Coordinates of N, CA and C and ligand atoms in Angstrom, one line a residue:
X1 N 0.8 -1.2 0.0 CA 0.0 0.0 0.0 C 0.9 1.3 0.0
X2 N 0.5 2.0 -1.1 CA 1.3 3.8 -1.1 C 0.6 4.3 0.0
X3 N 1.8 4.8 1.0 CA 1.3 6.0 2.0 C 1.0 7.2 1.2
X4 N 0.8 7.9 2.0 CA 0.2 9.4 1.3 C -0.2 10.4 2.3
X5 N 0.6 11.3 3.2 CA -0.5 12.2 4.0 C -0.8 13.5 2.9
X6 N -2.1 14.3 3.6 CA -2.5 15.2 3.1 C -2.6 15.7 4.2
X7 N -2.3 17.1 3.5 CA -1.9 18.1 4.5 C -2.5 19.9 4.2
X8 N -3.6 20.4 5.1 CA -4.6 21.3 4.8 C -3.8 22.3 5.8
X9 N -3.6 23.7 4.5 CA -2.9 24.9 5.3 C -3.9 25.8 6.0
X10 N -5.2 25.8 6.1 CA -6.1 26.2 6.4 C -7.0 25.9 7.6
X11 N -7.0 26.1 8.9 CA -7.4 25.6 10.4 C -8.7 26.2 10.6
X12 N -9.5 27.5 9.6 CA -10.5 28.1 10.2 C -11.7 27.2 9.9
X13 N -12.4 27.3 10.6 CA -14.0 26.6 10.8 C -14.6 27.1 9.5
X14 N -15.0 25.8 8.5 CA -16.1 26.3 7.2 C -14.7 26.3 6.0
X15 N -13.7 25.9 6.5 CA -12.2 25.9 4.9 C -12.8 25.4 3.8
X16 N -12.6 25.8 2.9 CA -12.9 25.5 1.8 C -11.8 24.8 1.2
X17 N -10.6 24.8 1.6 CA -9.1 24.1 1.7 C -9.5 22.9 2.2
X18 N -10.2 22.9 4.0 CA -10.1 21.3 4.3 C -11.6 21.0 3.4
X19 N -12.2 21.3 3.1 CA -13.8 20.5 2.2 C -12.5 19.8 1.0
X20 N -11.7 20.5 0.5 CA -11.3 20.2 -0.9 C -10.2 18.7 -0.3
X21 N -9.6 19.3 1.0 CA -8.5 18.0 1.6 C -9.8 16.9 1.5
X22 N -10.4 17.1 2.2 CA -11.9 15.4 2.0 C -11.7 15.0 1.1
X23 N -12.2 16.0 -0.1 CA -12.3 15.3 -1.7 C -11.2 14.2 -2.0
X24 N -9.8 15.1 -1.7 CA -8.8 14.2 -2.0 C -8.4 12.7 -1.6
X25 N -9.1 13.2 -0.2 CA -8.6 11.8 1.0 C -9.4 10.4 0.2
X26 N -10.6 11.0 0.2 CA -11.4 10.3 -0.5 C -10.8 9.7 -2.0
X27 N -10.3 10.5 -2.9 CA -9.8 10.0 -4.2 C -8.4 9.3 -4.0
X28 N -8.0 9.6 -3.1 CA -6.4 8.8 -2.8 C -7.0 7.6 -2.0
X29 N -7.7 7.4 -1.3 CA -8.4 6.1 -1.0 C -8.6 5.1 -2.1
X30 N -9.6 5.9 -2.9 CA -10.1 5.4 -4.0 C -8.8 4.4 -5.2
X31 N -7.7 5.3 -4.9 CA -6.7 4.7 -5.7 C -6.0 3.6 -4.9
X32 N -6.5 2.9 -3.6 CA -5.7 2.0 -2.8 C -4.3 2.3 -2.2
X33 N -4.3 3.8 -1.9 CA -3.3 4.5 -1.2 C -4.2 4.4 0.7
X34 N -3.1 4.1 1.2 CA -2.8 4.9 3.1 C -3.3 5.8 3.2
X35 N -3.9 6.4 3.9 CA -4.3 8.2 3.9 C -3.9 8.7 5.1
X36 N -3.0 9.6 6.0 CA -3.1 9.8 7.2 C -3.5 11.7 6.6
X37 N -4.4 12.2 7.7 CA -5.2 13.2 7.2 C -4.8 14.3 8.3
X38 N -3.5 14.7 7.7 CA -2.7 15.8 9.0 C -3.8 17.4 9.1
X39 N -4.1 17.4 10.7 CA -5.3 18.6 10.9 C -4.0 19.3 11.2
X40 N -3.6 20.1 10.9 CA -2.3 20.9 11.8 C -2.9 21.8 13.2
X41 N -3.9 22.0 13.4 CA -4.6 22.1 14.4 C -4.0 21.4 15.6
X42 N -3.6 20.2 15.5 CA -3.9 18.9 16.7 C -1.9 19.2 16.6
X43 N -1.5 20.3 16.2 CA 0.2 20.3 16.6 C 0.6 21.6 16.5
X44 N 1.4 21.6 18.0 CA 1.7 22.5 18.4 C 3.0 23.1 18.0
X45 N 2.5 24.0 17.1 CA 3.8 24.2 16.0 C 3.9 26.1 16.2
X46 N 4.9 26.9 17.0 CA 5.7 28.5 17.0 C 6.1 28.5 15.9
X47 N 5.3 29.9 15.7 CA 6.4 30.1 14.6 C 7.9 29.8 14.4
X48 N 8.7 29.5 13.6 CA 10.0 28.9 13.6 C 10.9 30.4 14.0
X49 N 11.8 29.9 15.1 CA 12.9 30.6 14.6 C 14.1 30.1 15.5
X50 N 15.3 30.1 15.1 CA 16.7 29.7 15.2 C 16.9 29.1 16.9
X51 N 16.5 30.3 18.1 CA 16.7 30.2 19.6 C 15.8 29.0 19.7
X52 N 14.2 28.9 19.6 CA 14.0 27.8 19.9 C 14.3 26.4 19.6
X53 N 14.9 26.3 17.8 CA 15.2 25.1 17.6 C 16.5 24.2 18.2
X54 N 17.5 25.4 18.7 CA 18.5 25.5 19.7 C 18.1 25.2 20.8
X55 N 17.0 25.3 21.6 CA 17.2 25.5 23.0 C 15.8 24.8 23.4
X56 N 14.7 25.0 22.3 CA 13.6 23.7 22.8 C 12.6 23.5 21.7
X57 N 13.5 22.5 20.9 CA 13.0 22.5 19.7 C 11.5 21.6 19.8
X58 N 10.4 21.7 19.4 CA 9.1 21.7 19.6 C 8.6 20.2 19.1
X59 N 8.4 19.7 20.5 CA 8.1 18.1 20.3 C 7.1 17.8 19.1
X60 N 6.1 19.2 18.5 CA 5.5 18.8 17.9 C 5.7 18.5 16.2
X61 N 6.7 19.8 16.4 CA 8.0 19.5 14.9 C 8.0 18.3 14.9
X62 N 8.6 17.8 15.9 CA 9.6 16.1 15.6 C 8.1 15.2 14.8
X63 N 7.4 15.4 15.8 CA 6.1 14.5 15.7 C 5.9 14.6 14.1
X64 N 5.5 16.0 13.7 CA 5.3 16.4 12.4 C 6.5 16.3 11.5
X65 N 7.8 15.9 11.5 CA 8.5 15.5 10.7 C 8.6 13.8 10.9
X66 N 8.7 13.6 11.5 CA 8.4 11.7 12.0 C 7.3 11.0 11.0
X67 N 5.9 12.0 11.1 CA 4.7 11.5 10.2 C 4.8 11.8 8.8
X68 N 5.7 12.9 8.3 CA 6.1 13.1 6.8 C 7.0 12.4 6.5
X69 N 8.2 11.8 7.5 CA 9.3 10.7 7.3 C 8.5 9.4 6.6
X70 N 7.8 8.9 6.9 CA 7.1 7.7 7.4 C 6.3 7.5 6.3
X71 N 5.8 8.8 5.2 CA 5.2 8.3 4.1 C 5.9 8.3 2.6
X72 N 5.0 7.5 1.7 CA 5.9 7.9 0.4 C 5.6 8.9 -0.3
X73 N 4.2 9.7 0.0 CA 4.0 10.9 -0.9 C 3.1 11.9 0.1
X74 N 3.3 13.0 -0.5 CA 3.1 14.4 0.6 C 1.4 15.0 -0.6
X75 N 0.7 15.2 0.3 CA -0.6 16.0 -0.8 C -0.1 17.8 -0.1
X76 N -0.5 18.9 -0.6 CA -0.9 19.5 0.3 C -1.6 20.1 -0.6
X77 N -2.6 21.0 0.4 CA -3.9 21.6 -0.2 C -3.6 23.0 0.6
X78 N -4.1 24.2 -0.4 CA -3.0 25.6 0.7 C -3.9 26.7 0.3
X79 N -4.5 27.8 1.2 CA -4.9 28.9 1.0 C -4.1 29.7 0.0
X80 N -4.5 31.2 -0.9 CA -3.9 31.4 -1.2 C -3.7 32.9 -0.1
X81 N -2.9 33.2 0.3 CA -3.0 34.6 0.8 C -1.4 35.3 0.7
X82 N -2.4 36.8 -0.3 CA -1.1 37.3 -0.9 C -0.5 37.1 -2.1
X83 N -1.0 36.3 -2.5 CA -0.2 35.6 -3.4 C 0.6 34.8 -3.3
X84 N 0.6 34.2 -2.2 CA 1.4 32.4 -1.5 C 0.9 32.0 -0.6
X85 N 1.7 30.9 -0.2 CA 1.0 29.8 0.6 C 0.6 30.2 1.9
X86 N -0.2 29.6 2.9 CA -0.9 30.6 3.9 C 0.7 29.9 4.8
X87 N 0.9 31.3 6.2 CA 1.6 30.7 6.9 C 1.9 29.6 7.7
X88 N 0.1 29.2 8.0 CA 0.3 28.3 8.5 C 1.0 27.1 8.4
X89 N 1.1 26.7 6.6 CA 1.5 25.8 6.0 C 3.3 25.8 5.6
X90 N 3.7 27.1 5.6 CA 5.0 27.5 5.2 C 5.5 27.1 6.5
X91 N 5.3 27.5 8.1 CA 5.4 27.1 9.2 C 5.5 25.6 9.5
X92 N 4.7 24.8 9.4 CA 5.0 23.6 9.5 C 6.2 22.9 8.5
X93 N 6.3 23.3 7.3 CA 6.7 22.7 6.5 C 8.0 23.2 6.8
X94 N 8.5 24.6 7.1 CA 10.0 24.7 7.7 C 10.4 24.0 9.0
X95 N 9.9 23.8 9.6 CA 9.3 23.2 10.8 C 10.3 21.4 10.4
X96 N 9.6 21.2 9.5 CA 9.5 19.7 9.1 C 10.9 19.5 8.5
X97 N 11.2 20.5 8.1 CA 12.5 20.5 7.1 C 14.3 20.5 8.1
X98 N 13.8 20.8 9.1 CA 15.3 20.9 9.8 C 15.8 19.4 10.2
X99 N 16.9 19.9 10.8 CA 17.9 18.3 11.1 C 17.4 18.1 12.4
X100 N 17.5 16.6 12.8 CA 17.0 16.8 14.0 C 18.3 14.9 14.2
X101 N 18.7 15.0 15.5 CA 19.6 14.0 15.9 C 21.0 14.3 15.2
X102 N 21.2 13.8 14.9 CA 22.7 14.1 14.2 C 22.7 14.2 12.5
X103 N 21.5 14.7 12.0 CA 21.6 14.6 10.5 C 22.1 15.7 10.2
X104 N 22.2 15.9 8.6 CA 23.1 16.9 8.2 C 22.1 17.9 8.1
X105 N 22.7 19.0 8.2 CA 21.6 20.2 7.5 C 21.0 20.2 6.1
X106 N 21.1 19.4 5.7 CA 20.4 19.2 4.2 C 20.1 18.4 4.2
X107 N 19.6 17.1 5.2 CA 19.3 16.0 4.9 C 17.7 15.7 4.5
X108 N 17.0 16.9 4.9 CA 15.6 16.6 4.2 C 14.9 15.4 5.0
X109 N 15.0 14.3 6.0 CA 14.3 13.5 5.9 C 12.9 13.4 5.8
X110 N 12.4 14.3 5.9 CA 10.7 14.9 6.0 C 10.6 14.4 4.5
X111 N 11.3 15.0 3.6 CA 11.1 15.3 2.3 C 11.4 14.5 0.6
X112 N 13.1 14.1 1.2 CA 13.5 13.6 0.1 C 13.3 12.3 -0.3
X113 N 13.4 12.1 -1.7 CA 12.4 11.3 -2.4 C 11.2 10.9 -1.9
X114 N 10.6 11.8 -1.9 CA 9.1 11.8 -1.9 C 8.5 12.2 -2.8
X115 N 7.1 11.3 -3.8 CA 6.4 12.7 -4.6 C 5.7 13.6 -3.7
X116 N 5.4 14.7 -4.8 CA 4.2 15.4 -3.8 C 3.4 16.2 -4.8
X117 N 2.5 17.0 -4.2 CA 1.2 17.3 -5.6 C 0.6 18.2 -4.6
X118 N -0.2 19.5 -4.7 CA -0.6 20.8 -5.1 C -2.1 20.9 -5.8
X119 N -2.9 21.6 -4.1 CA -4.2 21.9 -4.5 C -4.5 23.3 -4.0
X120 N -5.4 23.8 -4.3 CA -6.0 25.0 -3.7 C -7.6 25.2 -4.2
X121 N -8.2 26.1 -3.5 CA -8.8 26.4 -3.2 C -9.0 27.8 -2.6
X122 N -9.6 28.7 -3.7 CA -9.8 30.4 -3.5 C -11.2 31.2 -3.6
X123 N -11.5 32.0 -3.3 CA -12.6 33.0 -3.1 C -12.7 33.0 -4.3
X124 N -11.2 33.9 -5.1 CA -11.0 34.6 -5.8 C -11.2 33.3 -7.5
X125 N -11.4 34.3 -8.6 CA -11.5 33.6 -9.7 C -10.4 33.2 -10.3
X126 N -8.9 33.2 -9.8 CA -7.8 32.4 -10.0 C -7.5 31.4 -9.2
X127 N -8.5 30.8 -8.2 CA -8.4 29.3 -7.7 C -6.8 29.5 -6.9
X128 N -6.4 30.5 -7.1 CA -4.8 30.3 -5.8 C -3.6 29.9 -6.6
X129 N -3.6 29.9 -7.8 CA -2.7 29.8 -8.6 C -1.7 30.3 -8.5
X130 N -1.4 32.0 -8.4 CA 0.2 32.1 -7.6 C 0.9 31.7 -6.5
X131 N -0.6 30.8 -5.6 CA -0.1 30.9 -4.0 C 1.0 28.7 -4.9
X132 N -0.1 28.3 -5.3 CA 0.6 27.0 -5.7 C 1.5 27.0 -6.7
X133 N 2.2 28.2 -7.4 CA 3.3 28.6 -7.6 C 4.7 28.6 -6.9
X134 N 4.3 29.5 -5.8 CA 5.2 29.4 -4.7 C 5.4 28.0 -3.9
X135 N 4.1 26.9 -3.4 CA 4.1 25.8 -2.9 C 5.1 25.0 -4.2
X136 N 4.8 24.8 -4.5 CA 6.0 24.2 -6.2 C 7.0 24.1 -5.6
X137 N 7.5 26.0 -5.8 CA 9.0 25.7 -5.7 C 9.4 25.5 -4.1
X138 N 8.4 25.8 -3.3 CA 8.6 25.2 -2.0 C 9.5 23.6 -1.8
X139 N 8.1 23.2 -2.2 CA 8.6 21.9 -2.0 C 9.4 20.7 -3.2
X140 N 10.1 21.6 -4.2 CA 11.1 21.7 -5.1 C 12.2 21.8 -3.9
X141 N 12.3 22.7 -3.4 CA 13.5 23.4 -3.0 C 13.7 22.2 -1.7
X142 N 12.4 22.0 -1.3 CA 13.1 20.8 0.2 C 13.2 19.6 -0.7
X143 N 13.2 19.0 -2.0 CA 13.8 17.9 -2.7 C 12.3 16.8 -2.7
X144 N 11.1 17.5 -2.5 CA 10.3 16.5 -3.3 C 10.0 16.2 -4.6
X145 N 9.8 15.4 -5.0 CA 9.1 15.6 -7.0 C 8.2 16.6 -6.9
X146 N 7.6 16.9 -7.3 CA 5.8 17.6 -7.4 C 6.1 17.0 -8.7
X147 N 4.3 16.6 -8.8 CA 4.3 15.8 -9.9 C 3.4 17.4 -10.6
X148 N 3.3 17.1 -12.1 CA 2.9 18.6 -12.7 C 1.0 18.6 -12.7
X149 N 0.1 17.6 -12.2 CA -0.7 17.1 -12.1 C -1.4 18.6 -10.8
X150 N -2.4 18.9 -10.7 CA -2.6 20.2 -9.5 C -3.8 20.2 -9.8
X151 N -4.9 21.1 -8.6 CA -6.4 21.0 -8.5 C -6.5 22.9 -7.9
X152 N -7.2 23.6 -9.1 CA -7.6 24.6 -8.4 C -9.3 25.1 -8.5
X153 N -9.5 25.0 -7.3 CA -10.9 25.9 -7.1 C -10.9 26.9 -7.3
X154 N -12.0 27.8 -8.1 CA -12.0 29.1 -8.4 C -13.6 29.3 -7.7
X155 N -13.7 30.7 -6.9 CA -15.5 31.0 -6.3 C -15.1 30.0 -5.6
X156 N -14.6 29.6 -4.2 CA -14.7 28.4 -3.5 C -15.8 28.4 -2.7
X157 N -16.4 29.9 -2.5 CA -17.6 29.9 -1.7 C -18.8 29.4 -2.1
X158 N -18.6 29.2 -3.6 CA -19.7 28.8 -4.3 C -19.9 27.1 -5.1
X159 N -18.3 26.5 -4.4 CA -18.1 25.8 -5.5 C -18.4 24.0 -5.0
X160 N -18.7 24.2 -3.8 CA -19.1 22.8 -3.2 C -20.4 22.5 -3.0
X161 N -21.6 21.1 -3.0 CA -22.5 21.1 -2.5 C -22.5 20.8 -1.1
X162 N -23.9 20.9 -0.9 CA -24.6 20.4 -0.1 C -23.6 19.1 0.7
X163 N -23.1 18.3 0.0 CA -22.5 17.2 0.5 C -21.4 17.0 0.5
X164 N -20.7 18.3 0.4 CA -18.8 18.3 0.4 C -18.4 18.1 -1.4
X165 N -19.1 17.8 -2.2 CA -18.9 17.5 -3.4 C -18.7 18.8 -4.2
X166 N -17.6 19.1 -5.6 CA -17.4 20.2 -6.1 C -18.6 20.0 -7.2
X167 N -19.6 21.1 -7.6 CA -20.2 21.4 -8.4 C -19.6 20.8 -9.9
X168 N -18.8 21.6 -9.7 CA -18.1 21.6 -11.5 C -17.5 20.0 -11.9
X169 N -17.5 20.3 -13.1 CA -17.0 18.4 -13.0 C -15.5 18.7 -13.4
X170 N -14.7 19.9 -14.0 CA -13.6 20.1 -14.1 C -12.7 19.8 -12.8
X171 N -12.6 20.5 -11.8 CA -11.9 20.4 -10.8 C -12.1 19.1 -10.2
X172 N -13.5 18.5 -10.5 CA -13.9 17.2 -9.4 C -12.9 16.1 -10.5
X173 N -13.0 16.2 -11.6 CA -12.1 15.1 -12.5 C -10.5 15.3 -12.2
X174 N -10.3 16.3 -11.9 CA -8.5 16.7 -11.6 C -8.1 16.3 -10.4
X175 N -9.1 16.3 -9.1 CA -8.6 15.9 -7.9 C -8.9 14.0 -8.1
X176 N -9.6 13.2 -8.9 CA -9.1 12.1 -9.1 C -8.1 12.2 -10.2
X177 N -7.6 12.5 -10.7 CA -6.5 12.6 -11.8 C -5.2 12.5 -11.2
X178 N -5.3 14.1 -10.2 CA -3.8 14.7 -9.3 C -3.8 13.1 -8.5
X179 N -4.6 12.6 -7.8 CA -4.8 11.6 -6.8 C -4.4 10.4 -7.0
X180 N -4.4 10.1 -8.4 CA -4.2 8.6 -9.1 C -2.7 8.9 -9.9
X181 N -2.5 10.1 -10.1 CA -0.9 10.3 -10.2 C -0.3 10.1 -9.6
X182 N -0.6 11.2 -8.4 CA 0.8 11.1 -6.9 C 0.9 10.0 -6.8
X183 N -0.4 8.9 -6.2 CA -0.2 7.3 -5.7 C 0.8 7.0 -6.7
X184 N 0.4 6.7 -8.1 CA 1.3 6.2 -9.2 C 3.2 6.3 -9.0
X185 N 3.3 7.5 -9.0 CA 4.4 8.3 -8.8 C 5.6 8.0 -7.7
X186 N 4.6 8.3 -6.3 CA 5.2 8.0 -4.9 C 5.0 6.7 -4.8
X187 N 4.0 5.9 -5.5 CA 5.0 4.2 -5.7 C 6.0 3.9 -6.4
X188 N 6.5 4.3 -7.6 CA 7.4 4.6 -8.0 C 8.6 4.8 -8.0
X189 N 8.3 5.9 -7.1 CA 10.4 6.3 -6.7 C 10.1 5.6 -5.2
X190 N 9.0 5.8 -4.4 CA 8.8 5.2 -2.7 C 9.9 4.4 -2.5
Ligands
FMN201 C1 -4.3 37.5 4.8 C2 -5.1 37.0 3.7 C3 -4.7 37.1 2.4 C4 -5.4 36.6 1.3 N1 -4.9 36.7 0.1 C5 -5.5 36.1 -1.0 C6 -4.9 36.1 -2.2 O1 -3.8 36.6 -2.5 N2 -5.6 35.4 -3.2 C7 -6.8 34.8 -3.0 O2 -7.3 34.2 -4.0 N3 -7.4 34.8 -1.8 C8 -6.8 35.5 -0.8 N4 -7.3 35.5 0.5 C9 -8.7 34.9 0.6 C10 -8.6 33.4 0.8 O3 -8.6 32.7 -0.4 C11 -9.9 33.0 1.6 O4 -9.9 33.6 2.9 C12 -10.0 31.5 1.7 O5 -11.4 31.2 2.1 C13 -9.0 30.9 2.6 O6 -9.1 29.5 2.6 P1 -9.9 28.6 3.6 O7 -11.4 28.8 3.3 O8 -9.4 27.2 3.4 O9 -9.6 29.1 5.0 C14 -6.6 36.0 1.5 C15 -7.1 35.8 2.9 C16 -6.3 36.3 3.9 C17 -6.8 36.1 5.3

């Protein structure tokens, strides 16, 4: 079985980020992948900076780099705000990215060879496209694949039913598409 966490940059009550994380959980199931369904809510993650990871580096990092160690492929699904990825998500993921025990400073274990794949969901009628821009080369830069496969909601206020399901059939065909990729993918190099 392909592991797979997904990972929703968005904590507020009513996300339109975690409705679209369901979708996926659901379609990476569908493809006979693991699903662990990271709430970043449920971890206690400071903002990052240098003194603490020196002096008390945050049991919940470890936790949160241990549960990204442990799979073969990364989802994430991310607000866009600003035109990039919401902090919340950029926070964990640096978070995830440091050495911890005696590894090197570049060792990535969170990260390397891993696929990974890029969704959003926006108010706005560009679905968050520059914010999964920036996620790209994010998680380029810590050494995952991103596969070129991606899911953007455009009107997200408008764009789900009644039952967590996306109206449109465009976006609802892409998050089984992105979904049956990554698995494919992160079995692959895993
Ligand atoms: C600080 C901030 C900046 C934002 N910037 C953008 C933006 O650049 N582009 C965009 O499409 N939406 C932007 N938004 C609106 C978000 O897309 C909207 O709040 C969305 O509902 C957040 O995702 P969520 O529903 O998963 O929490 C911004 C929201 C906040 C709070």
């Amino acid at each position: 079985m392909t592991s797979i966490a997904v990972v929703v940059g968005s904590t507020r009550e009513g996300s339109f980020n975690r409705a679209l994380g369901r979708l996926a959980v659901r379609a990476l199931e569908a493809q006979g992948a693991t699903v662990t369904d990271v709430d970043l809510s449920a971890f206690n993650l400071p903002l990052y900076s240098a003194a603490l990871e020196a002096n008390a580096f945050p049991p919940d990092a470890v936790r949160l780099k241990e549960l990204f160690s442990a799979q073969q492929g990364l989802l994430f699904v991310s607000p866009e705000y600003n035109g990039s990825v919401s902090p919340l998500l950029k926070n964990a993921i640096d978070w995830a990215s440091r050495p911890t025990g005696d590894e090197s400073l570049v060792a990535l274990t969170a990260y390397r060879g891993k696929a990974s794949a890029v969704m959003s969901a926006s108010i706005s009628p560009f679905g968050g496209l520059r914010g999964l821009m920036h996620l790209r080369q994010i998680l380029s830069t810590v050494q995952t694949l991103v596969i070129p496969e991606q899911v953007l909601v455009p009107g997200a206020h408008a764009a789900f039913d009644e039952s967590g399901n996306l109206k449109d059939a465009l976006p609802a065909s892409l998050v089984d598409a992105t979904a049956a990729r990554l698995v494919a993918v992160a079995k692959a190099i895993g």
